[in-house]
Coordinates of C-alpha atoms in Angstrom, one line a residue:
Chain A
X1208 CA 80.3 55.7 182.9
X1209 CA 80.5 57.7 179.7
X1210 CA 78.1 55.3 177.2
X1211 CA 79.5 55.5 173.7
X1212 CA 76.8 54.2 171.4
X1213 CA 78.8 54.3 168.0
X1214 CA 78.6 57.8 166.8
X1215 CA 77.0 59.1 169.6
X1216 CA 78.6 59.7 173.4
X1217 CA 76.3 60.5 176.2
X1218 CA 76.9 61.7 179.7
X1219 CA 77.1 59.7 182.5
X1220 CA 74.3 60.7 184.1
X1221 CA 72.0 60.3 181.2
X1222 CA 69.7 58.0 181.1
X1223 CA 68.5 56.9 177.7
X1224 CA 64.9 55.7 175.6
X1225 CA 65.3 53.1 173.5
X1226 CA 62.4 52.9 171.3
X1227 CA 61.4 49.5 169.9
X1228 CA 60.4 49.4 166.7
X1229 CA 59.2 45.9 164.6
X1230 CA 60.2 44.8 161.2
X1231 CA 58.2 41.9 161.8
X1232 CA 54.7 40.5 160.5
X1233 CA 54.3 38.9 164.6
X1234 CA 56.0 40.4 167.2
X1235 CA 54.3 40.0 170.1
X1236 CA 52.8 43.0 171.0
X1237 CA 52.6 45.0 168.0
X1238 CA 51.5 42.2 166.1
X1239 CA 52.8 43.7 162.3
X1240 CA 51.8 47.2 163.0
X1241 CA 54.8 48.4 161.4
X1242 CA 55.5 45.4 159.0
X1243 CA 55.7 47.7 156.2
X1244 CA 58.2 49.8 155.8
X1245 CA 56.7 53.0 155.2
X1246 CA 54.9 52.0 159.0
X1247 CA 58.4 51.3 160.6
X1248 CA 59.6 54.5 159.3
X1249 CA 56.5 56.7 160.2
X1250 CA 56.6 55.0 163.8
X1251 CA 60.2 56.2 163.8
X1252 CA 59.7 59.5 162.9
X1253 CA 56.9 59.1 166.1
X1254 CA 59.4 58.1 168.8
X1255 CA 61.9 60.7 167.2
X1256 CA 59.3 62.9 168.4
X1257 CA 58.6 61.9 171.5
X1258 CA 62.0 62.0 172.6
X1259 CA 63.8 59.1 172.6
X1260 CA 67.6 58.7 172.0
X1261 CA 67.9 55.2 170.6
X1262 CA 65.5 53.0 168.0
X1263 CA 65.8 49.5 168.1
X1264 CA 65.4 47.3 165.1
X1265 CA 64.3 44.1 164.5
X1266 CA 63.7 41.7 162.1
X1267 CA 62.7 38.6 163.9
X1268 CA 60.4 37.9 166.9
X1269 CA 61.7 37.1 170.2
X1270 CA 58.8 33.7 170.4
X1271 CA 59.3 30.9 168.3
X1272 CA 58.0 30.9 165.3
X1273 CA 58.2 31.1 161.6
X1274 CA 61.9 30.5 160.8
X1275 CA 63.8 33.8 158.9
X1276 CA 67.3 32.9 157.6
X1277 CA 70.1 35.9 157.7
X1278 CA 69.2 36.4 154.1
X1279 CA 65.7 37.1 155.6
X1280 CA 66.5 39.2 158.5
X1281 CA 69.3 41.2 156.4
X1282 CA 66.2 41.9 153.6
X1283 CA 63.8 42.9 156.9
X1284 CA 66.7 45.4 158.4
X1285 CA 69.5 46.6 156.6
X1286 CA 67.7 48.6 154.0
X1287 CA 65.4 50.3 156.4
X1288 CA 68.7 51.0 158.6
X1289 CA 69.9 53.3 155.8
X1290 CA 67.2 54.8 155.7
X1291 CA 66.4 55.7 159.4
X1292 CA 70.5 56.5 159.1
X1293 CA 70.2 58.7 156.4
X1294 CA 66.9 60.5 157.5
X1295 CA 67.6 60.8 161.1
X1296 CA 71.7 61.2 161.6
X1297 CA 72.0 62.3 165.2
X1298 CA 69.4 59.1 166.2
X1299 CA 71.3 56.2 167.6
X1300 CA 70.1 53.2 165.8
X1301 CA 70.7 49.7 167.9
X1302 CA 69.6 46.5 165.5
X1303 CA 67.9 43.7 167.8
X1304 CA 70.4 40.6 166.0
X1305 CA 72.2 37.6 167.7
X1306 CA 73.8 37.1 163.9
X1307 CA 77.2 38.0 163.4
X1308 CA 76.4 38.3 159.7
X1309 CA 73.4 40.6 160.3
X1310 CA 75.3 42.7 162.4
X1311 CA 78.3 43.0 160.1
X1312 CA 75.8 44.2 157.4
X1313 CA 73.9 46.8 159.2
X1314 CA 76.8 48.0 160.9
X1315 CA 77.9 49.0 157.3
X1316 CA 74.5 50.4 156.6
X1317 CA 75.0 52.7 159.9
X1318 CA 73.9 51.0 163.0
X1319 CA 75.8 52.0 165.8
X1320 CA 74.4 49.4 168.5
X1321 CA 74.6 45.6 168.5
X1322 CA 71.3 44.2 170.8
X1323 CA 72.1 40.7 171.8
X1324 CA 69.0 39.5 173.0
X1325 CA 70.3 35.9 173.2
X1326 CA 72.9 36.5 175.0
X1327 CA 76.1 35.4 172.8
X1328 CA 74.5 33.0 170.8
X1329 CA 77.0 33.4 167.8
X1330 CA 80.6 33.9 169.2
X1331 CA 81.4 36.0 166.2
X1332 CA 79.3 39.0 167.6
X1333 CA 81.8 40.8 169.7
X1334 CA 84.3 41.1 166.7
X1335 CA 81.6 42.1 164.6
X1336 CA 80.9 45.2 167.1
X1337 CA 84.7 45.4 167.8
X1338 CA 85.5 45.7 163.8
X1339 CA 82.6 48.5 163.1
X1340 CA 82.9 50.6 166.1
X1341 CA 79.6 49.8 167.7
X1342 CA 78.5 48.9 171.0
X1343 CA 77.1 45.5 172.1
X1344 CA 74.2 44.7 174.6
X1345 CA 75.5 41.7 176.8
X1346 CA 72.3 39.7 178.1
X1347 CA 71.7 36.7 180.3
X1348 CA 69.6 33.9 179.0
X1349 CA 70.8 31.6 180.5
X1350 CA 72.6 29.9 177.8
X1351 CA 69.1 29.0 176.1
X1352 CA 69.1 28.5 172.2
X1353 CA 67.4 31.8 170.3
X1354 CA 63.8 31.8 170.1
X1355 CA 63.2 29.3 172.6
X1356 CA 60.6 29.6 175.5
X1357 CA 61.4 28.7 179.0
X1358 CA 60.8 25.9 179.8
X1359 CA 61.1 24.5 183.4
X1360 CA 64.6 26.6 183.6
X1361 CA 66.2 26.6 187.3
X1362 CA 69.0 28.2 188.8
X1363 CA 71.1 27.2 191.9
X1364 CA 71.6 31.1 192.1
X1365 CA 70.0 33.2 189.6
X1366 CA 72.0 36.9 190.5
X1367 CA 74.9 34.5 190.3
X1368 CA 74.7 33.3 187.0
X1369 CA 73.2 37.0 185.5
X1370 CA 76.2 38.6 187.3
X1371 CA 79.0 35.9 185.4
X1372 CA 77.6 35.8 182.6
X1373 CA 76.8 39.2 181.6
X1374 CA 79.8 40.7 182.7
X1375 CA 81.7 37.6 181.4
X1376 CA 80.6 38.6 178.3
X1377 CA 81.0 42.3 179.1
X1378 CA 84.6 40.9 179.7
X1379 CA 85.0 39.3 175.9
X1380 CA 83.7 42.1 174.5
X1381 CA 86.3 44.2 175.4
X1382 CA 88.7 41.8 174.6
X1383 CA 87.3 41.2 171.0
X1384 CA 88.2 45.0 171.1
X1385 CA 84.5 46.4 171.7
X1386 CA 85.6 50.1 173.6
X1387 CA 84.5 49.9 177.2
X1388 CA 82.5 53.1 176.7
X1389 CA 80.3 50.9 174.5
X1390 CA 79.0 48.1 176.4
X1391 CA 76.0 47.5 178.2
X1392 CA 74.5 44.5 180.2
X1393 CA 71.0 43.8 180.5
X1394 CA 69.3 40.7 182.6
X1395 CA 67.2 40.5 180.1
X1396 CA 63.9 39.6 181.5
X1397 CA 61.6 36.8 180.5
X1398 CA 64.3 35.2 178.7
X1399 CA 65.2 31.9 179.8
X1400 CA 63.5 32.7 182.9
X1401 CA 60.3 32.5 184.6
X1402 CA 58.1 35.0 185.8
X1403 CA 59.8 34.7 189.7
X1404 CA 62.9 35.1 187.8
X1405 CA 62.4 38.0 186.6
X1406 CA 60.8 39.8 189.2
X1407 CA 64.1 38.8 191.4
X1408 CA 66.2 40.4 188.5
X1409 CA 64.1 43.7 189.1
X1410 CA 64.4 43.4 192.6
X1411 CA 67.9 42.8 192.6
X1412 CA 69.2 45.1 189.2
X1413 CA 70.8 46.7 191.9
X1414 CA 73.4 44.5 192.3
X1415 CA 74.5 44.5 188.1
X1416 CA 74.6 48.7 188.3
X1417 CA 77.2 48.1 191.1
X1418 CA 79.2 46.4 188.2
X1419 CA 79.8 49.3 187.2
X1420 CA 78.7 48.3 183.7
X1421 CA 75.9 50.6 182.5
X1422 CA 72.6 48.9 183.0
X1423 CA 69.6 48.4 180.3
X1424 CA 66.5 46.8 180.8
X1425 CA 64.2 45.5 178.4
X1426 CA 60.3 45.7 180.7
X1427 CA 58.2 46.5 177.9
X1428 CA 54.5 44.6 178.2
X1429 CA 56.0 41.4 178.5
X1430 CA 55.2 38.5 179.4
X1431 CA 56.3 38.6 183.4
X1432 CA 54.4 42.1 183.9
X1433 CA 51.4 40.3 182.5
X1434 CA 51.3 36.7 185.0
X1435 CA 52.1 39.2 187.6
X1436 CA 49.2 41.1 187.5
X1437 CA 46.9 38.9 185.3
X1438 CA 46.6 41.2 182.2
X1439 CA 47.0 40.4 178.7
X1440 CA 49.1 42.6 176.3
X1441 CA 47.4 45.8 175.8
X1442 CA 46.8 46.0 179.2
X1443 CA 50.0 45.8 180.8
X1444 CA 51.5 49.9 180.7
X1445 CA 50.8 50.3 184.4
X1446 CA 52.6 47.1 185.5
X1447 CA 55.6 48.2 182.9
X1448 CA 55.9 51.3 184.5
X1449 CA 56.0 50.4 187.6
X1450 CA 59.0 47.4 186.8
X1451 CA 60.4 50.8 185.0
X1452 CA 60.0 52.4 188.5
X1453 CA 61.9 50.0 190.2
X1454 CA 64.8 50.0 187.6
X1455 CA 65.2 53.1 187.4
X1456 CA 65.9 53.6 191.3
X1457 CA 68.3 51.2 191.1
X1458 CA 70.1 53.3 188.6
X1459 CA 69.4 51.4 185.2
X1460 CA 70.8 53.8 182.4
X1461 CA 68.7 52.8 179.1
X1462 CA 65.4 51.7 178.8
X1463 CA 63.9 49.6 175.7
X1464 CA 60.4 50.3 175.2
X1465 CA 57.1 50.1 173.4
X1466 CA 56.1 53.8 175.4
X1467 CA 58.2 56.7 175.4
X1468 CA 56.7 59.6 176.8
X1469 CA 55.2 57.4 180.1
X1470 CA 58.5 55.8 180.2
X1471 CA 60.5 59.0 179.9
X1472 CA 58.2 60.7 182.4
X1473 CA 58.3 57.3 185.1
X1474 CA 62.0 57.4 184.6
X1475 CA 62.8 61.1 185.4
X1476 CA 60.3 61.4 188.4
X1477 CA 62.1 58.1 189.7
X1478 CA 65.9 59.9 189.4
X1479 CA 64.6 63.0 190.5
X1480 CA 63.6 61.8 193.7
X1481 CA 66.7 59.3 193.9
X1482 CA 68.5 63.0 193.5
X1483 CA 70.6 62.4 190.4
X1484 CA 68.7 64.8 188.5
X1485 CA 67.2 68.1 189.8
X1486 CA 63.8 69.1 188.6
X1487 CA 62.4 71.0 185.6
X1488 CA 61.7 73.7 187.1
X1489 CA 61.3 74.5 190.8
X1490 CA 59.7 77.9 192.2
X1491 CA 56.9 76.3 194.8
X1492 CA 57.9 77.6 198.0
X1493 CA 60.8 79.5 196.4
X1494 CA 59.4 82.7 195.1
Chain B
X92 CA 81.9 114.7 203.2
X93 CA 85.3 114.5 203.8
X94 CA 86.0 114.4 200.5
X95 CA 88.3 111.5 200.8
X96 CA 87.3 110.0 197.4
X97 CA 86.0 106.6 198.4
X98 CA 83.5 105.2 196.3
X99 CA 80.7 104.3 197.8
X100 CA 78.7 101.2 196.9
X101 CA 75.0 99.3 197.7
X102 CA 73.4 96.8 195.8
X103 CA 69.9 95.1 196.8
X104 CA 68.6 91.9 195.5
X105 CA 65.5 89.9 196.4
X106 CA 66.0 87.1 199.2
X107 CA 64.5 84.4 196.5
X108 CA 65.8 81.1 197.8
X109 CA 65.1 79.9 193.8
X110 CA 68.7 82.1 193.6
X111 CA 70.0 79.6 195.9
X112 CA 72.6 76.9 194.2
X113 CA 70.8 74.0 196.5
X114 CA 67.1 75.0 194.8
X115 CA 68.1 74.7 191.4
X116 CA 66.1 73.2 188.7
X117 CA 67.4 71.9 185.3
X118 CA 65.8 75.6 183.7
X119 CA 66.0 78.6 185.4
X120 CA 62.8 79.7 186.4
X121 CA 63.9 83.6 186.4
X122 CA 67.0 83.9 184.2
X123 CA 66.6 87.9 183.9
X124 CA 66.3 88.0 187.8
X125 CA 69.7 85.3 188.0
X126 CA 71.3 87.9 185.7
X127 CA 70.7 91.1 187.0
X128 CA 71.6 89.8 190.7
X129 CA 74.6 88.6 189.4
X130 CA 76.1 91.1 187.2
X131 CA 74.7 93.8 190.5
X132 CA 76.9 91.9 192.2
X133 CA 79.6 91.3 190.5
X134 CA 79.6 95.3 190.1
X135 CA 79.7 95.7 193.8
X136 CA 82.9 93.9 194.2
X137 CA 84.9 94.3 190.9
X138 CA 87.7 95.9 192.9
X139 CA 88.1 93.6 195.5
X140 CA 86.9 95.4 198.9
X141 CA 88.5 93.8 202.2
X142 CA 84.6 93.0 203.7
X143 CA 80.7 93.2 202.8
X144 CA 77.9 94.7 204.9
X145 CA 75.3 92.6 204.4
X146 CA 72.1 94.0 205.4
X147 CA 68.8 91.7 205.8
X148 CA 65.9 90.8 207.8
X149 CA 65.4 89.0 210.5
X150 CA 63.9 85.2 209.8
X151 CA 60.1 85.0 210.0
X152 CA 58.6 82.6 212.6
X153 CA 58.3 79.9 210.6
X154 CA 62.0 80.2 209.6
X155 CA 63.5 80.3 213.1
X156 CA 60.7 77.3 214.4
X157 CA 61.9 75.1 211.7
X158 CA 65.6 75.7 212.6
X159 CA 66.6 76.8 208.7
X160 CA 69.5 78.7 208.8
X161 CA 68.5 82.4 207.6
X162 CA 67.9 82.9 204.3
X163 CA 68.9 86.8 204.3
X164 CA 72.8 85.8 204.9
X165 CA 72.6 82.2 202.6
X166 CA 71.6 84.5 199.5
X167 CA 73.9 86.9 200.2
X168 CA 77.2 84.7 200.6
X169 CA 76.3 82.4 198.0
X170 CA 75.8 85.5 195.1
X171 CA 79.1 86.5 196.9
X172 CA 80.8 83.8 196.5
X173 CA 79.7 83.5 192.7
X174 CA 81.0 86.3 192.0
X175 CA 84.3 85.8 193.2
X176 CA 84.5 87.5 196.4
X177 CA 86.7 85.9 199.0
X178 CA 86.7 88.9 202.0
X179 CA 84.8 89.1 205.0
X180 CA 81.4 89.3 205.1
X181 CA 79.8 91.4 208.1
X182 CA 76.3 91.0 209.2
X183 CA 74.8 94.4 209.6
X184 CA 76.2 98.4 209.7
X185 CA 75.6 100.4 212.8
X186 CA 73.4 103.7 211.7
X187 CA 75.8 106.4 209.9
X188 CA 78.7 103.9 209.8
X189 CA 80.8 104.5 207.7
X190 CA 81.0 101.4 204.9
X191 CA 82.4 100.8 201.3
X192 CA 80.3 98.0 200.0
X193 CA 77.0 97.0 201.2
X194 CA 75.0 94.2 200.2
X195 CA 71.3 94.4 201.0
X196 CA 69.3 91.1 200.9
X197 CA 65.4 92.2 200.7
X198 CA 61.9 91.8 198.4
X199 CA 58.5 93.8 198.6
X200 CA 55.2 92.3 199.0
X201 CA 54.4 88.3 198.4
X202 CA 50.7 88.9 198.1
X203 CA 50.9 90.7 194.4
X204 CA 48.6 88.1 192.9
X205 CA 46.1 85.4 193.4
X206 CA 48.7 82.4 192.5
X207 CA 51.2 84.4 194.6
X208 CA 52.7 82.6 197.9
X209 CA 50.6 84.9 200.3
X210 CA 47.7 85.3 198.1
X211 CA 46.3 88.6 196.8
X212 CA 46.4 92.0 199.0
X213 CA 45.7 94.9 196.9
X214 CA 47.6 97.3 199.7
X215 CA 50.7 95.7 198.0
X216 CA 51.2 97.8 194.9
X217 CA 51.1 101.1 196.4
X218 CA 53.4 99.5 199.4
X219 CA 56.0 98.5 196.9
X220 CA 55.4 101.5 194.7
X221 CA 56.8 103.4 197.5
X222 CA 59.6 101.4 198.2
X223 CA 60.2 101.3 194.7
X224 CA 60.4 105.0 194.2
X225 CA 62.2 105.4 197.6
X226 CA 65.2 103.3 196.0
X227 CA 65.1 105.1 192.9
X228 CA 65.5 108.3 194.8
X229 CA 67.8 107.0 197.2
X230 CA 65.9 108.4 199.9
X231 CA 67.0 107.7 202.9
X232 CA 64.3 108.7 204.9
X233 CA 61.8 107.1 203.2
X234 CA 63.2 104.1 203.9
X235 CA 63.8 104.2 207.6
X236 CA 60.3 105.1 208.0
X237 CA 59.4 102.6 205.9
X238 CA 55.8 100.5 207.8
X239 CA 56.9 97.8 209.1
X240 CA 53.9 96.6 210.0
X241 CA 52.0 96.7 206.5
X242 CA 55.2 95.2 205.1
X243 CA 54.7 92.2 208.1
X244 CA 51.1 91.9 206.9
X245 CA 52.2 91.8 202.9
X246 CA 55.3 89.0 204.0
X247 CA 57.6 91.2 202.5
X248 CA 60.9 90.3 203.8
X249 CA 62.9 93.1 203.0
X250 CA 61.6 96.1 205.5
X251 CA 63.9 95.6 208.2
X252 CA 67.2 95.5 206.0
X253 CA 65.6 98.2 204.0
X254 CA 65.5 101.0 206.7
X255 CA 69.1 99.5 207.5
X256 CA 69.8 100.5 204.4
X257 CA 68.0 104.2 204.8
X258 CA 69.9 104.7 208.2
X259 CA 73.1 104.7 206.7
X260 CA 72.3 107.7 205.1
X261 CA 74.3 107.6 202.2
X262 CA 75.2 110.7 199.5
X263 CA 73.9 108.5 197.2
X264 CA 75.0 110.0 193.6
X265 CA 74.0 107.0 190.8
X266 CA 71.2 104.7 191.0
X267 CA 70.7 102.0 188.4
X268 CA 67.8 99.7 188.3
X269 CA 68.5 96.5 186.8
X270 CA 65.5 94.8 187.6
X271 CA 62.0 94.9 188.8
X272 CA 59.6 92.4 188.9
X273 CA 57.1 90.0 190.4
X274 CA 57.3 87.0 188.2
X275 CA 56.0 84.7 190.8
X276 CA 54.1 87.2 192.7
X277 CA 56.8 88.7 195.0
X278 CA 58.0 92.1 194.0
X279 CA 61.9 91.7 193.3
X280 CA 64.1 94.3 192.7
X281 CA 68.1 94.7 191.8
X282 CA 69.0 97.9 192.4
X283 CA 72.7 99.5 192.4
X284 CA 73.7 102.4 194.2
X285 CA 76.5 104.4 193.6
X286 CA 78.4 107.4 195.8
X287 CA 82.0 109.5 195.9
X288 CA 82.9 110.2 199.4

């Protein structure tokens, strides 16, 4: 499907970099690098650079933590949004916010995607998305509360409940008026689930592409990468990559991450040799 | 001559399978090479001729033990059919035949360089400096007598269809060359001949 990522349309064979980038003193993995806002905006600049399509702004950790209000979060984001907007116009720029008030005002500072990491958590989000034109990432959490860890979460099916929810909300998106060229699910791994959970979401992403909703996956160093192979953060690229790997066979269409260029490089091997994209260049053999 | 007034045309381009639709790359690795073939044969059959000769080689060993289809006649239909011809192709012209349009599928030496497929062989240059000048000249003697042998030895795949070519023994009044190069270490050329009969 054709994504439509608020100003910016995109092919359906394209898949897409979505570059993280931290307006936050403690994110996880970053840990404040790009706290200040000169930092934020010089890292932008970076994954500009290196090729990726889409920057994803937040202004609040993922891991509980020290409580930010809106007032807080709109100080952390929507200034540097019109910035980013203003130096970069052809850059999609998602905002990582489960507020509808956030979202309604970085939407007006230019942000033309809506991340819901928390899945729906504020009912007012799809209108929101629907009112300035932007598109909204649906995610599974499993109907957790926002910055809450797992703790001892179950399933009686876990494809079951990723598949209903996300497209449920897929679903009231589009009602809310949210154009169906601009919304995306993602299982969103290592929220409200456990490691096994989230390595059956990779296994089985499969099964949201056929959907038929475009597919994003949010990999990056965490937390399920690292129990798997027993690394702490820093040393967890090779174990995103090959998550990415996996995802990307299964025809997952954007990809938020700490890494560009690996990603971008894992990404197009993976749908070269799944044969939905030819390569670079090819003489060997052909001369 | 009879002096009938038929024009009289041949084209030759390289048997590259990288000019092939099912090789293609995101970039074109030879876009002057993709050009040339296709404006050469677009030239051959702006007015629409009821059928090609298409003159190549036979398929190496390797070809035929693999069970490939021949590369020769794939080239040939699919620049062809790019260009918008929708006749009859014909494999081959008997010696002194008399044809209208002939498309010849064939390449010089693939040992013109130490990164090229059949490694270095300095015999190539003046081996495709010959066949070079024999197409400029249009001589058709040159090419029937062309060594088929050497050209075995330096893999270059376009001897047989080449003294094809020579023993049809055409008037030939225009040559254009529109290409000639060895990019990626096999001598290419696009070469248009042109005749009034």
């Amino acid at each position: 499907m054709t994504l439509l990522l608020g100003r910016h349309e995109f092919p359906d064979d394209a898949t897409l970099m979505m570059a993280i980038v931290n307006r936050t003193p403690d994110s996880f993995y970053d840990r404040g690098a790009t706290w200040a806002e000169d930092q934020a905006f010089d890292r932008v600049g970076l994954v500009v650079e290196q090729g990726a399509e889409i920057v994803d702004i937040g202004g609040i950790k993922a891991a509980p933590g020290v409580e930010v209000d809106a007032a807080e979060e709109i100080r952390r984001v929507a200034s540097f949004v019109a910035r980013v907007r203003s130096a970069y116009p052809s850059l999609v720029i998602s905002v990582d916010t489960w507020r509808a008030e956030v979202a309604r005002v970085v939407c007006a500072e230019g942000a033309d995607v809506l991340n819901d990491a928390w899945g729906g958590a504020d009912p007012g989000l799809p209108e929101v998305a629907a009112q300035a034109g932007a598109a909204l990432v649906c995610t599974h959490t499993g109907g957790v509360v926002p910055r809450t860890r797992p703790h001892r979460i179950e399933y009686a099916d876990l494809m079951a409940s990723v598949l209903a929810d996300t497209v449920a909300y897929a679903d009231r998106a589009v009602a809310a008026g949210v154009d169906r060229r601009s919304v995306l699910i993602d299982p969103a791994h290592d929220f409200g689930k456990n490691t096994h959970h989230s390595l059956e979401v990779t296994r089985r992403l499969g099964e949201m592409v056929a959907t038929g909703w475009p597919v994003l996956v949010s990999l990056s160093n965490k937390d399920f990468v690292g129990e798997t192979l027993d690394l702490p953060v820093g040393e967890r690229l090779t174990g995103t990559l090959a998550a990415t790997a996996v995802a990307a066979l299964h025809g997952a269409r954007v990809y938020r991450v700490h890494e560009v260029v690996e990603t971008r490089q894992v990404v197009d091997m993976v749908n070269t040799i799944a044969g939905r994209r030819p390569p670079a260049r090819a003489v060997r053999g052909l001369a | 001559m009879s002096g009938s007034g038929t024009v009289v045309k041949a084209v030759v381009v390289p048997s590259a399978p990288l000019l092939l639709a099912e090789y293609a790359a995101a970039g074109d690795p030879a876009p002057a090479l993709t050009a040339a073939c296709t404006g050469a044969v677009e030239w051959l059959v702006q007015r629409r001729p009821p059928l090609v000769h298409v003159l190549t080689s036979p398929p190496t060993g390797e070809e035929r033990a693999n069970g490939a289809p021949d590369l020769g006649p794939r080239v040939a239909e699919h620049l062809l059919r790019r260009a918008g011809f929708a006749g009859e192709v014909v494999a081959g012209a008997r010696p002194g035949e008399q044809v209208e349009t002939v498309l010849v599928v064939a390449d010089g030496s693939a040992r013109r360089g130490e990164k090229a497929p059949g490694h270095l062989d300095e015999r190539s240059f003046a081996f495709d400096a010959a066949v070079e000048e024999a197409l400029m000249l249009a001589d058709s003697a040159a090419l029937e007598s062309l060594d088929v042998r050497l050209g075995a030895e330096l893999l270059a795949r376009g001897v047989p269809a080449l003294q094809a070519l020579g023993a049809l023994d055409l008037p030939v009044e225009q040559v254009d060359l529109d290409y000639a190069g060895d990019p990626f270490g096999v001598q290419y050329w696009v070469v248009r001949w042109q005749c009034v009969l």
